Amino acid sequence: MSFVEYGDTIKDGDTAIVFLGHESMFPVKVQHGTVTQTKYGVIRHSTDLIGKKYGSKVTCSKGGWVFILHPTPELWTMNLPHRTQILYSTDISIITMMLELKPGSIVCESGTGSGSLSHALIRTVAPTGHLYTVEFHQQRAEKAREEFREHGVEHLVTVTNQDVCKSGFGVSNIADAVFLDIPSPWEAIGHAKSALKAEGGRICSFSPCIEQVQRTCLALEEYGFTEINTLEILLRVYNVRTISLQIPDLGKAAEDISSTGFDSSSPSHQGSPCANLQQGTVQFKSGVPLREVVGHTGYLTFATKS
Amino acid sequence: AMEGGPSARIREGDCAVLKRDEVFKAVSVLRRRKIIFEKQWFYLDNAIGHIYGTTFEVTSGGNLQPKQEVEETTTETKEAGTDNRNIVDDGKSQKLTHDDIKALKDKGIKGQEIVQQLIENSTTFRDKTEFAQDKYIKKKKKKYEAVITIVKPSTRILSTMYYAREPGKINHLRYDTLAQMLTLGNIHAGNKMIVMETCAGLVLGAVMERMGGYGSIIQMYPGGGPVRAATSCFGFPKPFFDNLHEFPLSKVQSLLSGTFTTETLPADPEDNALVEEESNGLSEEKQTSPQETEEEPTTEAAMEINTTEEQDTMDINAEDVEFKDKKENKENVREKQMKQWERRRKLIEAAALLREKNADGLIVASKFHPTPLLLSLLEFVAPSRPFVVYCQYKEPLLECYTKLRERGGVVNLKLSETWLRNYQVLPDRSHPKLTMSGGGGYLLSGITVVLDKSKSDSSNSEAQKMEEPSSKRCKLQDLPC
């Protein structure tokens, strides 16, 4: 396995995802002789994992079971050890599309942070593209290098430990796209411009506060970027539930209600398999929004160098 | 390199996109071909050889001329009011009449100069606030300055263009939703993907762009052949099509049950449609008309239905004529036979790829009900691979979710939607844009796992417990909504 190439069977040294249930999973480094504890009991790597197919059900020592999943940047994002605040897949997907990334693209990124976006970028530009990522925090830079090695993608990425606002990306006239997730992106716009290819490219900056966006947009204009566009993307997740609502008693007999075709006359219930009328209730399937959702991650500002 | 794509310079025969402000139009770059875009007409001849991203001015005679960067000249007498307490809308603030403006345009005066004249002849301009002046100039520039930018096609541009111009053709799939699909589906070089779409080939093109010519794609199509109008706008290099396969949806069941043969398949997509029309015309018609269940179908939807049906009948008539001609022409027969062989060979290839049942993912974005598609097509996908289904409506995905749960073999099911908000960012005038899109569709995504058929009943109930704690379920059922 690697994060840029699917494999069928679990091998020694792989990073696999142990899936215990809804939103409950964690990554594990597969190693001969190692055991992993879960709430369903122990997983023995040599016998339970190595040589098995990805996607298999693995029975743990207490009789419970888990699924072992092939790693992807999206699963990694949901499970990686946080060293910083990270970008999630919803923002990552619009960043990837709006930066026009594809196999062969050269991308510059700063900061590397916990490597959530980095893994997604590497996946998209492989096998012929490259990611130049800059992180001013020395331990974080080193940790990122280590992870890229473990995940079999080190040939696709260069991690540089320096301050992007002072020293830039360490490359010039080479990038198709630049991504900035730093506190003062306006100080890095000039470096971004020189990192981009002479014939042009795309840039994106992520900032939580509108004041940061203001200054970034001014800097982008100053450096001659065009198509400056700021947007925000929000994810809405729905739980699929069967809901039953009681029918109010207005003094009518129960059979009266059913003979009027209460649920079939309402268009929203037509053809719905679960709209069967029970005694005094109507059941239906609904997509119920979560009680609390992420209302803001950051503003994404895109622009073109041409 | 495989990912090559078009060069940085505009070449004859390229697929390019015209851009004016936020409006896009895809065109082929051809010499001496008149283009009409945003009420302007012009020829692309002069654009050839320039770098993509160049902005052109349309001059008289429809020629394009690279726009020179001009210094703003209006700054000399920077006078502005502070509020609008004394500005009265008497309709007489502009001293130039309609005829005057038309005369200026007829003289072939540059848009820039017309805007300058409008400003000079506006009695209220000086009293407007600085911001209002800015807005006035922008509005006039938009109207009188005939400029277009020629850009390279990409998923970003084409999906934005389709959503704005022809949302009906892509089932109202908004570009941020498409972006989610590509990420959730882990689309990347080297994948073996199954794509089932009725989005004019836009989703297929997006997948092809992300795969960069590495790996393979099997496109499942309804009716007589895959629609790839949008795919062709991407201008992919030829090698990208070497590993693009296609397989008719109507043969999926026979492939799964092992009774699949290519014996009955005609050569041409058009012929295929004809045969189907003859054999079971009714069911075919049912399939092609969108199942609009709103009480009052919008006029747009009604138009879609009409055009679909019209095109179908036209195709059939044309085919009928060709059919007769063919009988008289032996050359044609041989050619058709060759085509048929080629088509059969490709079909056998696609069938073999599917039979391996080891695809790296499944992408569905169609006008059809997603449940039967998912239940069948997931059979071809390897375990531990992502799948993503798009639907314009939420309700079919609720059903699909339930059916997938019953079937088993999937984890991490997620029903989601994204909201997109655009911002105006200007000094002291930043705010969300006035309008935002009402709906860009819904996604159901998940990951396949090894399907344990022997004890599917017990594992199902366990899976239910795992992913939907009963305590939570009760709580929600108790909610009065």
PDB file of C-alpha atoms in Angstrom, chain B residues 201-292:
ATOM      1  CA  GLY B 201     -19.912  13.889 -19.637  1.00  0.00           C
ATOM      2  CA  LEU B 202     -18.835  16.612 -17.191  1.00  0.00           C
ATOM      3  CA  VAL B 203     -18.309  14.200 -14.305  1.00  0.00           C
ATOM      4  CA  LEU B 204     -16.432  11.825 -16.605  1.00  0.00           C
ATOM      5  CA  GLY B 205     -14.198  14.704 -17.721  1.00  0.00           C
ATOM      6  CA  ALA B 206     -13.533  15.710 -14.117  1.00  0.00           C
ATOM      7  CA  VAL B 207     -12.519  12.134 -13.289  1.00  0.00           C
ATOM      8  CA  MET B 208     -10.308  11.951 -16.403  1.00  0.00           C
ATOM      9  CA  GLU B 209      -8.577  15.212 -15.439  1.00  0.00           C
ATOM     10  CA  ARG B 210      -7.773  13.864 -11.954  1.00  0.00           C
ATOM     11  CA  MET B 211      -6.466  10.583 -13.373  1.00  0.00           C
ATOM     12  CA  GLY B 212      -4.227  12.319 -15.893  1.00  0.00           C
ATOM     13  CA  GLY B 213      -4.323   9.414 -18.345  1.00  0.00           C
ATOM     14  CA  TYR B 214      -3.093   6.846 -15.792  1.00  0.00           C
ATOM     15  CA  GLY B 215      -5.341   3.903 -14.941  1.00  0.00           C
ATOM     16  CA  SER B 216      -8.658   3.051 -16.513  1.00  0.00           C
ATOM     17  CA  ILE B 217     -12.255   4.216 -16.504  1.00  0.00           C
ATOM     18  CA  ILE B 218     -15.337   2.188 -17.353  1.00  0.00           C
ATOM     19  CA  GLN B 219     -18.236   4.455 -18.169  1.00  0.00           C
ATOM     20  CA  MET B 220     -21.643   2.836 -17.714  1.00  0.00           C
ATOM     21  CA  TYR B 221     -24.225   4.373 -20.030  1.00  0.00           C
ATOM     22  CA  PRO B 222     -27.995   4.234 -20.426  1.00  0.00           C
ATOM     23  CA  GLY B 223     -29.645   4.028 -23.863  1.00  0.00           C
ATOM     24  CA  GLY B 224     -27.672   3.924 -27.085  1.00  0.00           C
ATOM     25  CA  GLY B 225     -24.335   5.380 -26.036  1.00  0.00           C
ATOM     26  CA  PRO B 226     -22.493   7.599 -23.583  1.00  0.00           C
ATOM     27  CA  VAL B 227     -22.999  11.363 -23.820  1.00  0.00           C
ATOM     28  CA  ARG B 228     -19.669  13.184 -23.807  1.00  0.00           C
ATOM     29  CA  ALA B 229     -20.479  16.719 -24.972  1.00  0.00           C
ATOM     30  CA  ALA B 230     -18.860  18.263 -21.885  1.00  0.00           C
ATOM     31  CA  THR B 231     -15.979  15.772 -21.924  1.00  0.00           C
ATOM     32  CA  SER B 232     -14.936  17.023 -25.339  1.00  0.00           C
ATOM     33  CA  CYS B 233     -14.710  20.614 -24.003  1.00  0.00           C
ATOM     34  CA  PHE B 234     -11.736  19.589 -21.820  1.00  0.00           C
ATOM     35  CA  GLY B 235      -9.549  19.075 -24.892  1.00  0.00           C
ATOM     36  CA  PHE B 236      -7.846  15.982 -23.453  1.00  0.00           C
ATOM     37  CA  PRO B 237      -4.937  14.559 -25.448  1.00  0.00           C
ATOM     38  CA  LYS B 238      -5.694  11.381 -27.406  1.00  0.00           C
ATOM     39  CA  PRO B 239      -3.893   8.933 -25.049  1.00  0.00           C
ATOM     40  CA  PHE B 240      -6.421   9.832 -22.321  1.00  0.00           C
ATOM     41  CA  PHE B 241      -9.026   7.918 -24.325  1.00  0.00           C
ATOM     42  CA  ASP B 242      -6.969   4.716 -24.707  1.00  0.00           C
ATOM     43  CA  ASN B 243      -8.101   3.389 -21.348  1.00  0.00           C
ATOM     44  CA  LEU B 244     -11.580   4.860 -21.381  1.00  0.00           C
ATOM     45  CA  HIS B 245     -14.085   2.022 -21.743  1.00  0.00           C
ATOM     46  CA  GLU B 246     -17.835   2.010 -21.955  1.00  0.00           C
ATOM     47  CA  PHE B 247     -20.468  -0.543 -21.044  1.00  0.00           C
ATOM     48  CA  PRO B 248     -24.251  -0.417 -21.528  1.00  0.00           C
ATOM     49  CA  LEU B 249     -26.290  -0.369 -18.322  1.00  0.00           C
ATOM     50  CA  SER B 250     -28.842  -2.656 -19.963  1.00  0.00           C
ATOM     51  CA  LYS B 251     -26.239  -5.455 -19.974  1.00  0.00           C
ATOM     52  CA  VAL B 252     -25.273  -5.153 -16.314  1.00  0.00           C
ATOM     53  CA  GLN B 253     -27.757  -7.735 -15.063  1.00  0.00           C
ATOM     54  CA  SER B 254     -26.695 -10.313 -17.632  1.00  0.00           C
ATOM     55  CA  LEU B 255     -23.045  -9.679 -16.809  1.00  0.00           C
ATOM     56  CA  LEU B 256     -23.708 -10.248 -13.105  1.00  0.00           C
ATOM     57  CA  SER B 257     -25.736 -13.399 -13.719  1.00  0.00           C
ATOM     58  CA  GLY B 258     -23.198 -14.784 -16.192  1.00  0.00           C
ATOM     59  CA  THR B 259     -25.481 -14.816 -19.240  1.00  0.00           C
ATOM     60  CA  PHE B 260     -23.794 -11.864 -20.958  1.00  0.00           C
ATOM     61  CA  THR B 261     -23.011 -12.191 -24.686  1.00  0.00           C
ATOM     62  CA  THR B 262     -22.079  -9.644 -27.315  1.00  0.00           C
ATOM     63  CA  GLU B 263     -24.076 -11.491 -30.016  1.00  0.00           C
ATOM     64  CA  THR B 264     -27.068  -9.192 -29.883  1.00  0.00           C
ATOM     65  CA  LEU B 265     -25.147  -5.951 -29.853  1.00  0.00           C
ATOM     66  CA  PRO B 266     -25.222  -3.774 -32.929  1.00  0.00           C
ATOM     67  CA  ALA B 267     -22.262  -1.657 -33.927  1.00  0.00           C
ATOM     68  CA  ASP B 268     -23.333   1.942 -33.620  1.00  0.00           C
ATOM     69  CA  PRO B 269     -24.665   3.766 -30.628  1.00  0.00           C
ATOM     70  CA  GLU B 270     -27.370   5.096 -32.925  1.00  0.00           C
ATOM     71  CA  ASP B 271     -28.192   1.602 -34.172  1.00  0.00           C
ATOM     72  CA  ASN B 272     -28.351   0.446 -30.631  1.00  0.00           C
ATOM     73  CA  ALA B 273     -30.901   3.102 -29.807  1.00  0.00           C
ATOM     74  CA  LEU B 274     -32.891   2.097 -32.859  1.00  0.00           C
ATOM     75  CA  VAL B 275     -33.015  -1.554 -31.907  1.00  0.00           C
ATOM     76  CA  GLU B 276     -34.030  -0.734 -28.384  1.00  0.00           C
ATOM     77  CA  GLU B 277     -36.692   1.580 -29.676  1.00  0.00           C
ATOM     78  CA  GLU B 278     -38.075  -1.240 -31.839  1.00  0.00           C
ATOM     79  CA  SER B 279     -37.942  -3.912 -29.196  1.00  0.00           C
ATOM     80  CA  ASN B 280     -39.142  -2.046 -26.152  1.00  0.00           C
ATOM     81  CA  GLY B 281     -39.883   1.481 -27.142  1.00  0.00           C
ATOM     82  CA  LEU B 282     -42.113   2.120 -24.196  1.00  0.00           C
ATOM     83  CA  SER B 283     -39.650   1.345 -21.467  1.00  0.00           C
ATOM     84  CA  GLU B 284     -36.996   3.321 -23.283  1.00  0.00           C
ATOM     85  CA  GLU B 285     -39.229   6.363 -23.368  1.00  0.00           C
ATOM     86  CA  LYS B 286     -39.975   5.995 -19.697  1.00  0.00           C
ATOM     87  CA  GLN B 287     -36.289   6.010 -18.978  1.00  0.00           C
ATOM     88  CA  THR B 288     -35.478   9.133 -20.938  1.00  0.00           C
ATOM     89  CA  SER B 289     -38.111  11.427 -19.481  1.00  0.00           C
ATOM     90  CA  PRO B 290     -37.038  12.823 -16.139  1.00  0.00           C
ATOM     91  CA  GLN B 291     -39.276  11.690 -13.327  1.00  0.00           C
ATOM     92  CA  GLU B 292     -40.307  15.108 -12.187  1.00  0.00           C
TER      93      GLU B 292
END
